[in-house]
Amino acid sequence: MNETRKLKAFKNNEISKINEVVAQYSPLLFCVVQSILKERGSSEDIEECVADVFIYLWQYPDYFDSKRGTLKNYLCLIAKSKALDQYRKLSKVQNVHIPLELIAEEEIAMSTSFFSANFSPILMNFEYEDLYKVLDMISPNDKEILLRRYVGGEKPAHIAKDLGVPTRSIVNNLYHSKNKLKLLIMSGGKL
């Protein structure tokens, strides 16, 4: 079954075909989620995340864009995002530091809490690979703070405590880094 048929099965609630898709991708998604939740979550938490991926696809099948990648990669990306959300929930502490190596380039590009809210009109014709290149143009310290805040979901106070600086410095850094990113994006990567 090709990707178009798989998506059509979700759009049309074709249970037998949906079950085929679930059977095909569940082992892979289980591994993706388990790699993030292995120390914090139970097998039930992992299974719940995998189920949430398919529920998300069922609710929003039109969000998948075959021009950006395969269905397999898209489902893995959603699984990683759901697992990171679950990781935060299971930590029972709002200010959990998620190691940056757990955050993929694709997740940064999809982070609706930051990029869509702050750059949606600008990003309309902007490729996500270019977005990651622009992120690499800012200082590593600024990039870390942006990612920890807007992708990792950490509070400025927690980031400030970790870095040993005042919270106001982090807030100011976020403001200036967002403006710098907007300029870089609008200028096509040139300041």
mmCIF file with all atom_site columns, C-alpha atoms in Angstrom:
data_model
loop_
_atom_site.group_PDB
_atom_site.id
_atom_site.type_symbol
_atom_site.label_atom_id
_atom_site.label_alt_id
_atom_site.label_comp_id
_atom_site.label_asym_id
_atom_site.label_entity_id
_atom_site.label_seq_id
_atom_site.pdbx_PDB_ins_code
_atom_site.Cartn_x
_atom_site.Cartn_y
_atom_site.Cartn_z
_atom_site.occupancy
_atom_site.B_iso_or_equiv
_atom_site.pdbx_formal_charge
_atom_site.auth_seq_id
_atom_site.auth_comp_id
_atom_site.auth_asym_id
_atom_site.auth_atom_id
_atom_site.pdbx_PDB_model_num
ATOM 1   C CA . MET A 1 1   ? 0.000   0.000  0.000  1.00 0.00 ? 1   MET A CA 1
ATOM 2   C CA . ASN A 1 2   ? 1.529   3.351  -1.013 1.00 0.00 ? 2   ASN A CA 1
ATOM 3   C CA . GLU A 1 3   ? 1.540   6.489  1.148  1.00 0.00 ? 3   GLU A CA 1
ATOM 4   C CA . THR A 1 4   ? -1.446  8.043  -0.622 1.00 0.00 ? 4   THR A CA 1
ATOM 5   C CA . ARG A 1 5   ? -3.563  4.963  0.083  1.00 0.00 ? 5   ARG A CA 1
ATOM 6   C CA . LYS A 1 6   ? -2.381  4.878  3.682  1.00 0.00 ? 6   LYS A CA 1
ATOM 7   C CA . LEU A 1 7   ? -3.460  8.464  4.227  1.00 0.00 ? 7   LEU A CA 1
ATOM 8   C CA . LYS A 1 8   ? -6.737  7.860  2.412  1.00 0.00 ? 8   LYS A CA 1
ATOM 9   C CA . ALA A 1 9   ? -7.405  4.968  4.807  1.00 0.00 ? 9   ALA A CA 1
ATOM 10  C CA . PHE A 1 10  ? -7.123  7.373  7.749  1.00 0.00 ? 10  PHE A CA 1
ATOM 11  C CA . LYS A 1 11  ? -9.275  10.008 6.065  1.00 0.00 ? 11  LYS A CA 1
ATOM 12  C CA . ASN A 1 12  ? -12.006 7.478  5.211  1.00 0.00 ? 12  ASN A CA 1
ATOM 13  C CA . ASN A 1 13  ? -11.829 5.492  8.482  1.00 0.00 ? 13  ASN A CA 1
ATOM 14  C CA . GLU A 1 14  ? -11.019 2.252  6.665  1.00 0.00 ? 14  GLU A CA 1
ATOM 15  C CA . ILE A 1 15  ? -10.331 0.154  9.765  1.00 0.00 ? 15  ILE A CA 1
ATOM 16  C CA . SER A 1 16  ? -8.684  -2.842 8.078  1.00 0.00 ? 16  SER A CA 1
ATOM 17  C CA . LYS A 1 17  ? -6.230  -0.644 6.181  1.00 0.00 ? 17  LYS A CA 1
ATOM 18  C CA . ILE A 1 18  ? -5.577  1.505  9.252  1.00 0.00 ? 18  ILE A CA 1
ATOM 19  C CA . ASN A 1 19  ? -4.735  -1.698 11.141 1.00 0.00 ? 19  ASN A CA 1
ATOM 20  C CA . GLU A 1 20  ? -2.218  -2.575 8.410  1.00 0.00 ? 20  GLU A CA 1
ATOM 21  C CA . VAL A 1 21  ? -0.531  0.817  8.777  1.00 0.00 ? 21  VAL A CA 1
ATOM 22  C CA . VAL A 1 22  ? -0.470  0.488  12.561 1.00 0.00 ? 22  VAL A CA 1
ATOM 23  C CA . ALA A 1 23  ? 1.039   -3.006 12.297 1.00 0.00 ? 23  ALA A CA 1
ATOM 24  C CA . GLN A 1 24  ? 3.636   -1.795 9.794  1.00 0.00 ? 24  GLN A CA 1
ATOM 25  C CA . TYR A 1 25  ? 4.900   1.233  11.733 1.00 0.00 ? 25  TYR A CA 1
ATOM 26  C CA . SER A 1 26  ? 4.273   0.342  15.390 1.00 0.00 ? 26  SER A CA 1
ATOM 27  C CA . PRO A 1 27  ? 7.576   -1.519 15.980 1.00 0.00 ? 27  PRO A CA 1
ATOM 28  C CA . LEU A 1 28  ? 9.604   1.389  14.606 1.00 0.00 ? 28  LEU A CA 1
ATOM 29  C CA . LEU A 1 29  ? 7.630   3.995  16.549 1.00 0.00 ? 29  LEU A CA 1
ATOM 30  C CA . PHE A 1 30  ? 7.909   1.887  19.699 1.00 0.00 ? 30  PHE A CA 1
ATOM 31  C CA . CYS A 1 31  ? 11.731  2.004  19.350 1.00 0.00 ? 31  CYS A CA 1
ATOM 32  C CA . VAL A 1 32  ? 11.698  5.777  18.792 1.00 0.00 ? 32  VAL A CA 1
ATOM 33  C CA . VAL A 1 33  ? 9.535   6.427  21.846 1.00 0.00 ? 33  VAL A CA 1
ATOM 34  C CA . GLN A 1 34  ? 11.404  3.905  23.977 1.00 0.00 ? 34  GLN A CA 1
ATOM 35  C CA . SER A 1 35  ? 14.728  5.598  23.228 1.00 0.00 ? 35  SER A CA 1
ATOM 36  C CA . ILE A 1 36  ? 13.407  8.748  24.923 1.00 0.00 ? 36  ILE A CA 1
ATOM 37  C CA . LEU A 1 37  ? 11.262  7.272  27.703 1.00 0.00 ? 37  LEU A CA 1
ATOM 38  C CA . LYS A 1 38  ? 13.469  4.297  28.595 1.00 0.00 ? 38  LYS A CA 1
ATOM 39  C CA . GLU A 1 39  ? 14.455  5.675  32.003 1.00 0.00 ? 39  GLU A CA 1
ATOM 40  C CA . ARG A 1 40  ? 11.265  7.531  32.895 1.00 0.00 ? 40  ARG A CA 1
ATOM 41  C CA . GLY A 1 41  ? 8.313   5.732  31.368 1.00 0.00 ? 41  GLY A CA 1
ATOM 42  C CA . SER A 1 42  ? 6.690   2.349  31.681 1.00 0.00 ? 42  SER A CA 1
ATOM 43  C CA . SER A 1 43  ? 5.783   0.127  28.740 1.00 0.00 ? 43  SER A CA 1
ATOM 44  C CA . GLU A 1 44  ? 2.229   1.488  29.051 1.00 0.00 ? 44  GLU A CA 1
ATOM 45  C CA . ASP A 1 45  ? 3.519   5.051  28.664 1.00 0.00 ? 45  ASP A CA 1
ATOM 46  C CA . ILE A 1 46  ? 5.429   4.000  25.562 1.00 0.00 ? 46  ILE A CA 1
ATOM 47  C CA . GLU A 1 47  ? 2.405   2.228  24.081 1.00 0.00 ? 47  GLU A CA 1
ATOM 48  C CA . GLU A 1 48  ? 0.236   5.272  24.834 1.00 0.00 ? 48  GLU A CA 1
ATOM 49  C CA . CYS A 1 49  ? 2.646   7.541  22.944 1.00 0.00 ? 49  CYS A CA 1
ATOM 50  C CA . VAL A 1 50  ? 2.672   5.209  19.947 1.00 0.00 ? 50  VAL A CA 1
ATOM 51  C CA . ALA A 1 51  ? -1.135  5.112  19.968 1.00 0.00 ? 51  ALA A CA 1
ATOM 52  C CA . ASP A 1 52  ? -1.193  8.920  20.186 1.00 0.00 ? 52  ASP A CA 1
ATOM 53  C CA . VAL A 1 53  ? 0.863   9.094  16.980 1.00 0.00 ? 53  VAL A CA 1
ATOM 54  C CA . PHE A 1 54  ? -1.772  7.173  15.045 1.00 0.00 ? 54  PHE A CA 1
ATOM 55  C CA . ILE A 1 55  ? -4.587  9.153  16.639 1.00 0.00 ? 55  ILE A CA 1
ATOM 56  C CA . TYR A 1 56  ? -2.827  12.335 15.545 1.00 0.00 ? 56  TYR A CA 1
ATOM 57  C CA . LEU A 1 57  ? -2.514  11.010 11.986 1.00 0.00 ? 57  LEU A CA 1
ATOM 58  C CA . TRP A 1 58  ? -6.187  10.007 12.033 1.00 0.00 ? 58  TRP A CA 1
ATOM 59  C CA . GLN A 1 59  ? -7.246  13.470 13.267 1.00 0.00 ? 59  GLN A CA 1
ATOM 60  C CA . TYR A 1 60  ? -4.932  15.453 10.989 1.00 0.00 ? 60  TYR A CA 1
ATOM 61  C CA . PRO A 1 61  ? -4.095  13.423 7.886  1.00 0.00 ? 61  PRO A CA 1
ATOM 62  C CA . ASP A 1 62  ? -3.796  16.574 5.774  1.00 0.00 ? 62  ASP A CA 1
ATOM 63  C CA . TYR A 1 63  ? -0.846  17.836 7.836  1.00 0.00 ? 63  TYR A CA 1
ATOM 64  C CA . PHE A 1 64  ? 1.410   15.291 6.140  1.00 0.00 ? 64  PHE A CA 1
ATOM 65  C CA . ASP A 1 65  ? 3.205   16.764 3.123  1.00 0.00 ? 65  ASP A CA 1
ATOM 66  C CA . SER A 1 66  ? 4.845   14.150 0.904  1.00 0.00 ? 66  SER A CA 1
ATOM 67  C CA . LYS A 1 67  ? 7.082   16.848 -0.600 1.00 0.00 ? 67  LYS A CA 1
ATOM 68  C CA . ARG A 1 68  ? 8.828   17.243 2.753  1.00 0.00 ? 68  ARG A CA 1
ATOM 69  C CA . GLY A 1 69  ? 9.514   13.571 3.398  1.00 0.00 ? 69  GLY A CA 1
ATOM 70  C CA . THR A 1 70  ? 8.126   10.094 3.758  1.00 0.00 ? 70  THR A CA 1
ATOM 71  C CA . LEU A 1 71  ? 5.225   9.019  5.938  1.00 0.00 ? 71  LEU A CA 1
ATOM 72  C CA . LYS A 1 72  ? 7.655   6.884  7.931  1.00 0.00 ? 72  LYS A CA 1
ATOM 73  C CA . ASN A 1 73  ? 9.827   9.903  8.792  1.00 0.00 ? 73  ASN A CA 1
ATOM 74  C CA . TYR A 1 74  ? 6.771   12.009 9.557  1.00 0.00 ? 74  TYR A CA 1
ATOM 75  C CA . LEU A 1 75  ? 5.416   9.398  11.970 1.00 0.00 ? 75  LEU A CA 1
ATOM 76  C CA . CYS A 1 76  ? 8.839   9.105  13.634 1.00 0.00 ? 76  CYS A CA 1
ATOM 77  C CA . LEU A 1 77  ? 8.921   12.865 14.090 1.00 0.00 ? 77  LEU A CA 1
ATOM 78  C CA . ILE A 1 78  ? 5.469   12.887 15.678 1.00 0.00 ? 78  ILE A CA 1
ATOM 79  C CA . ALA A 1 79  ? 6.484   9.955  17.893 1.00 0.00 ? 79  ALA A CA 1
ATOM 80  C CA . LYS A 1 80  ? 9.566   11.814 19.071 1.00 0.00 ? 80  LYS A CA 1
ATOM 81  C CA . SER A 1 81  ? 7.520   14.912 19.806 1.00 0.00 ? 81  SER A CA 1
ATOM 82  C CA . LYS A 1 82  ? 4.877   12.932 21.729 1.00 0.00 ? 82  LYS A CA 1
ATOM 83  C CA . ALA A 1 83  ? 7.617   11.112 23.670 1.00 0.00 ? 83  ALA A CA 1
ATOM 84  C CA . LEU A 1 84  ? 9.286   14.381 24.664 1.00 0.00 ? 84  LEU A CA 1
ATOM 85  C CA . ASP A 1 85  ? 5.904   15.705 25.836 1.00 0.00 ? 85  ASP A CA 1
ATOM 86  C CA . GLN A 1 86  ? 5.411   12.536 27.878 1.00 0.00 ? 86  GLN A CA 1
ATOM 87  C CA . TYR A 1 87  ? 8.966   12.834 29.241 1.00 0.00 ? 87  TYR A CA 1
ATOM 88  C CA . ARG A 1 88  ? 8.121   16.305 30.545 1.00 0.00 ? 88  ARG A CA 1
ATOM 89  C CA . LYS A 1 89  ? 4.856   15.058 32.046 1.00 0.00 ? 89  LYS A CA 1
ATOM 90  C CA . LEU A 1 90  ? 6.489   12.103 33.756 1.00 0.00 ? 90  LEU A CA 1
ATOM 91  C CA . SER A 1 91  ? 9.203   14.244 35.237 1.00 0.00 ? 91  SER A CA 1
ATOM 92  C CA . LYS A 1 92  ? 6.564   15.992 37.366 1.00 0.00 ? 92  LYS A CA 1
ATOM 93  C CA . VAL A 1 93  ? 8.801   19.022 37.398 1.00 0.00 ? 93  VAL A CA 1
ATOM 94  C CA . GLN A 1 94  ? 8.021   21.863 35.046 1.00 0.00 ? 94  GLN A CA 1
ATOM 95  C CA . ASN A 1 95  ? 11.654  22.761 34.527 1.00 0.00 ? 95  ASN A CA 1
ATOM 96  C CA . VAL A 1 96  ? 13.152  19.521 33.272 1.00 0.00 ? 96  VAL A CA 1
ATOM 97  C CA . HIS A 1 97  ? 16.226  19.945 31.124 1.00 0.00 ? 97  HIS A CA 1
ATOM 98  C CA . ILE A 1 98  ? 15.861  17.826 27.990 1.00 0.00 ? 98  ILE A CA 1
ATOM 99  C CA . PRO A 1 99  ? 19.270  17.123 26.488 1.00 0.00 ? 99  PRO A CA 1
ATOM 100 C CA . LEU A 1 100 ? 19.602  18.974 23.175 1.00 0.00 ? 100 LEU A CA 1
ATOM 101 C CA . GLU A 1 101 ? 20.827  15.822 21.446 1.00 0.00 ? 101 GLU A CA 1
ATOM 102 C CA . LEU A 1 102 ? 17.298  14.383 21.891 1.00 0.00 ? 102 LEU A CA 1
ATOM 103 C CA . ILE A 1 103 ? 15.850  17.216 19.841 1.00 0.00 ? 103 ILE A CA 1
ATOM 104 C CA . ALA A 1 104 ? 16.026  16.575 16.096 1.00 0.00 ? 104 ALA A CA 1
ATOM 105 C CA . GLU A 1 105 ? 16.378  19.238 13.427 1.00 0.00 ? 105 GLU A CA 1
ATOM 106 C CA . GLU A 1 106 ? 12.912  18.330 12.148 1.00 0.00 ? 106 GLU A CA 1
ATOM 107 C CA . GLU A 1 107 ? 11.365  18.862 15.558 1.00 0.00 ? 107 GLU A CA 1
ATOM 108 C CA . ILE A 1 108 ? 12.916  22.308 15.738 1.00 0.00 ? 108 ILE A CA 1
ATOM 109 C CA . ALA A 1 109 ? 11.358  23.089 12.377 1.00 0.00 ? 109 ALA A CA 1
ATOM 110 C CA . MET A 1 110 ? 7.940   21.814 13.481 1.00 0.00 ? 110 MET A CA 1
ATOM 111 C CA . SER A 1 111 ? 7.926   23.493 16.885 1.00 0.00 ? 111 SER A CA 1
ATOM 112 C CA . THR A 1 112 ? 4.620   25.353 16.718 1.00 0.00 ? 112 THR A CA 1
ATOM 113 C CA . SER A 1 113 ? 5.189   27.000 20.075 1.00 0.00 ? 113 SER A CA 1
ATOM 114 C CA . PHE A 1 114 ? 8.009   29.078 18.640 1.00 0.00 ? 114 PHE A CA 1
ATOM 115 C CA . PHE A 1 115 ? 8.468   29.132 14.901 1.00 0.00 ? 115 PHE A CA 1
ATOM 116 C CA . SER A 1 116 ? 4.830   29.142 13.856 1.00 0.00 ? 116 SER A CA 1
ATOM 117 C CA . ALA A 1 117 ? 3.846   31.729 16.434 1.00 0.00 ? 117 ALA A CA 1
ATOM 118 C CA . ASN A 1 118 ? 6.773   34.047 15.769 1.00 0.00 ? 118 ASN A CA 1
ATOM 119 C CA . PHE A 1 119 ? 7.553   33.543 12.104 1.00 0.00 ? 119 PHE A CA 1
ATOM 120 C CA . SER A 1 120 ? 4.512   32.044 10.355 1.00 0.00 ? 120 SER A CA 1
ATOM 121 C CA . PRO A 1 121 ? 4.096   34.795 7.714  1.00 0.00 ? 121 PRO A CA 1
ATOM 122 C CA . ILE A 1 122 ? 7.843   34.838 7.083  1.00 0.00 ? 122 ILE A CA 1
ATOM 123 C CA . LEU A 1 123 ? 8.186   31.045 6.855  1.00 0.00 ? 123 LEU A CA 1
ATOM 124 C CA . MET A 1 124 ? 5.510   30.535 4.216  1.00 0.00 ? 124 MET A CA 1
ATOM 125 C CA . ASN A 1 125 ? 8.082   29.964 1.435  1.00 0.00 ? 125 ASN A CA 1
ATOM 126 C CA . PHE A 1 126 ? 11.047  29.011 3.605  1.00 0.00 ? 126 PHE A CA 1
ATOM 127 C CA . GLU A 1 127 ? 12.470  25.477 3.584  1.00 0.00 ? 127 GLU A CA 1
ATOM 128 C CA . TYR A 1 128 ? 12.997  23.888 6.986  1.00 0.00 ? 128 TYR A CA 1
ATOM 129 C CA . GLU A 1 129 ? 16.553  22.839 6.090  1.00 0.00 ? 129 GLU A CA 1
ATOM 130 C CA . ASP A 1 130 ? 17.294  26.532 5.552  1.00 0.00 ? 130 ASP A CA 1
ATOM 131 C CA . LEU A 1 131 ? 15.745  27.314 8.922  1.00 0.00 ? 131 LEU A CA 1
ATOM 132 C CA . TYR A 1 132 ? 18.190  25.005 10.643 1.00 0.00 ? 132 TYR A CA 1
ATOM 133 C CA . LYS A 1 133 ? 21.084  26.600 8.719  1.00 0.00 ? 133 LYS A CA 1
ATOM 134 C CA . VAL A 1 134 ? 19.914  30.012 9.949  1.00 0.00 ? 134 VAL A CA 1
ATOM 135 C CA . LEU A 1 135 ? 19.851  28.678 13.510 1.00 0.00 ? 135 LEU A CA 1
ATOM 136 C CA . ASP A 1 136 ? 23.478  27.663 13.037 1.00 0.00 ? 136 ASP A CA 1
ATOM 137 C CA . MET A 1 137 ? 24.330  31.284 12.147 1.00 0.00 ? 137 MET A CA 1
ATOM 138 C CA . ILE A 1 138 ? 23.611  32.572 15.631 1.00 0.00 ? 138 ILE A CA 1
ATOM 139 C CA . SER A 1 139 ? 26.000  31.972 18.508 1.00 0.00 ? 139 SER A CA 1
ATOM 140 C CA . PRO A 1 140 ? 25.947  28.513 20.110 1.00 0.00 ? 140 PRO A CA 1
ATOM 141 C CA . ASN A 1 141 ? 24.916  30.069 23.424 1.00 0.00 ? 141 ASN A CA 1
ATOM 142 C CA . ASP A 1 142 ? 21.965  31.920 21.841 1.00 0.00 ? 142 ASP A CA 1
ATOM 143 C CA . LYS A 1 143 ? 20.952  28.792 19.929 1.00 0.00 ? 143 LYS A CA 1
ATOM 144 C CA . GLU A 1 144 ? 21.021  26.681 23.094 1.00 0.00 ? 144 GLU A CA 1
ATOM 145 C CA . ILE A 1 145 ? 18.872  29.175 24.984 1.00 0.00 ? 145 ILE A CA 1
ATOM 146 C CA . LEU A 1 146 ? 16.342  29.435 22.121 1.00 0.00 ? 146 LEU A CA 1
ATOM 147 C CA . LEU A 1 147 ? 16.073  25.660 21.767 1.00 0.00 ? 147 LEU A CA 1
ATOM 148 C CA . ARG A 1 148 ? 15.831  25.026 25.482 1.00 0.00 ? 148 ARG A CA 1
ATOM 149 C CA . ARG A 1 149 ? 13.082  27.631 25.821 1.00 0.00 ? 149 ARG A CA 1
ATOM 150 C CA . TYR A 1 150 ? 10.953  27.137 22.718 1.00 0.00 ? 150 TYR A CA 1
ATOM 151 C CA . VAL A 1 151 ? 11.567  23.517 21.757 1.00 0.00 ? 151 VAL A CA 1
ATOM 152 C CA . GLY A 1 152 ? 12.469  22.019 25.131 1.00 0.00 ? 152 GLY A CA 1
ATOM 153 C CA . GLY A 1 153 ? 9.809   24.047 26.947 1.00 0.00 ? 153 GLY A CA 1
ATOM 154 C CA . GLU A 1 154 ? 12.082  25.170 29.784 1.00 0.00 ? 154 GLU A CA 1
ATOM 155 C CA . LYS A 1 155 ? 11.280  28.306 31.742 1.00 0.00 ? 155 LYS A CA 1
ATOM 156 C CA . PRO A 1 156 ? 13.742  31.229 31.559 1.00 0.00 ? 156 PRO A CA 1
ATOM 157 C CA . ALA A 1 157 ? 14.339  30.996 35.334 1.00 0.00 ? 157 ALA A CA 1
ATOM 158 C CA . HIS A 1 158 ? 15.444  27.366 35.019 1.00 0.00 ? 158 HIS A CA 1
ATOM 159 C CA . ILE A 1 159 ? 17.748  28.114 32.079 1.00 0.00 ? 159 ILE A CA 1
ATOM 160 C CA . ALA A 1 160 ? 19.219  31.064 34.022 1.00 0.00 ? 160 ALA A CA 1
ATOM 161 C CA . LYS A 1 161 ? 19.843  28.892 37.067 1.00 0.00 ? 161 LYS A CA 1
ATOM 162 C CA . ASP A 1 162 ? 21.541  26.231 34.923 1.00 0.00 ? 162 ASP A CA 1
ATOM 163 C CA . LEU A 1 163 ? 23.763  28.789 33.198 1.00 0.00 ? 163 LEU A CA 1
ATOM 164 C CA . GLY A 1 164 ? 24.435  30.799 36.356 1.00 0.00 ? 164 GLY A CA 1
ATOM 165 C CA . VAL A 1 165 ? 23.083  34.096 35.028 1.00 0.00 ? 165 VAL A CA 1
ATOM 166 C CA . PRO A 1 166 ? 20.167  36.333 36.043 1.00 0.00 ? 166 PRO A CA 1
ATOM 167 C CA . THR A 1 167 ? 16.749  35.435 34.631 1.00 0.00 ? 167 THR A CA 1
ATOM 168 C CA . ARG A 1 168 ? 16.492  38.894 33.079 1.00 0.00 ? 168 ARG A CA 1
ATOM 169 C CA . SER A 1 169 ? 19.596  38.111 30.983 1.00 0.00 ? 169 SER A CA 1
ATOM 170 C CA . ILE A 1 170 ? 17.871  35.044 29.544 1.00 0.00 ? 170 ILE A CA 1
ATOM 171 C CA . VAL A 1 171 ? 14.688  36.996 28.786 1.00 0.00 ? 171 VAL A CA 1
ATOM 172 C CA . ASN A 1 172 ? 16.725  39.715 27.057 1.00 0.00 ? 172 ASN A CA 1
ATOM 173 C CA . ASN A 1 173 ? 18.750  37.110 25.170 1.00 0.00 ? 173 ASN A CA 1
ATOM 174 C CA . LEU A 1 174 ? 15.557  35.446 23.920 1.00 0.00 ? 174 LEU A CA 1
ATOM 175 C CA . TYR A 1 175 ? 14.159  38.765 22.741 1.00 0.00 ? 175 TYR A CA 1
ATOM 176 C CA . HIS A 1 176 ? 17.321  39.753 20.856 1.00 0.00 ? 176 HIS A CA 1
ATOM 177 C CA . SER A 1 177 ? 17.857  36.243 19.435 1.00 0.00 ? 177 SER A CA 1
ATOM 178 C CA . LYS A 1 178 ? 14.305  36.123 18.067 1.00 0.00 ? 178 LYS A CA 1
ATOM 179 C CA . ASN A 1 179 ? 14.799  39.483 16.390 1.00 0.00 ? 179 ASN A CA 1
ATOM 180 C CA . LYS A 1 180 ? 18.140  38.373 14.950 1.00 0.00 ? 180 LYS A CA 1
ATOM 181 C CA . LEU A 1 181 ? 16.523  35.182 13.614 1.00 0.00 ? 181 LEU A CA 1
ATOM 182 C CA . LYS A 1 182 ? 13.718  37.173 11.999 1.00 0.00 ? 182 LYS A CA 1
ATOM 183 C CA . LEU A 1 183 ? 16.251  39.386 10.249 1.00 0.00 ? 183 LEU A CA 1
ATOM 184 C CA . LEU A 1 184 ? 18.277  36.387 9.088  1.00 0.00 ? 184 LEU A CA 1
ATOM 185 C CA . ILE A 1 185 ? 15.175  34.609 7.798  1.00 0.00 ? 185 ILE A CA 1
ATOM 186 C CA . MET A 1 186 ? 13.832  37.673 5.992  1.00 0.00 ? 186 MET A CA 1
ATOM 187 C CA . SER A 1 187 ? 17.224  38.364 4.403  1.00 0.00 ? 187 SER A CA 1
ATOM 188 C CA . GLY A 1 188 ? 17.697  34.775 3.306  1.00 0.00 ? 188 GLY A CA 1
ATOM 189 C CA . GLY A 1 189 ? 20.506  34.142 5.793  1.00 0.00 ? 189 GLY A CA 1
ATOM 190 C CA . LYS A 1 190 ? 22.396  37.415 5.373  1.00 0.00 ? 190 LYS A CA 1
ATOM 191 C CA . LEU A 1 191 ? 22.633  40.190 7.902  1.00 0.00 ? 191 LEU A CA 1
#
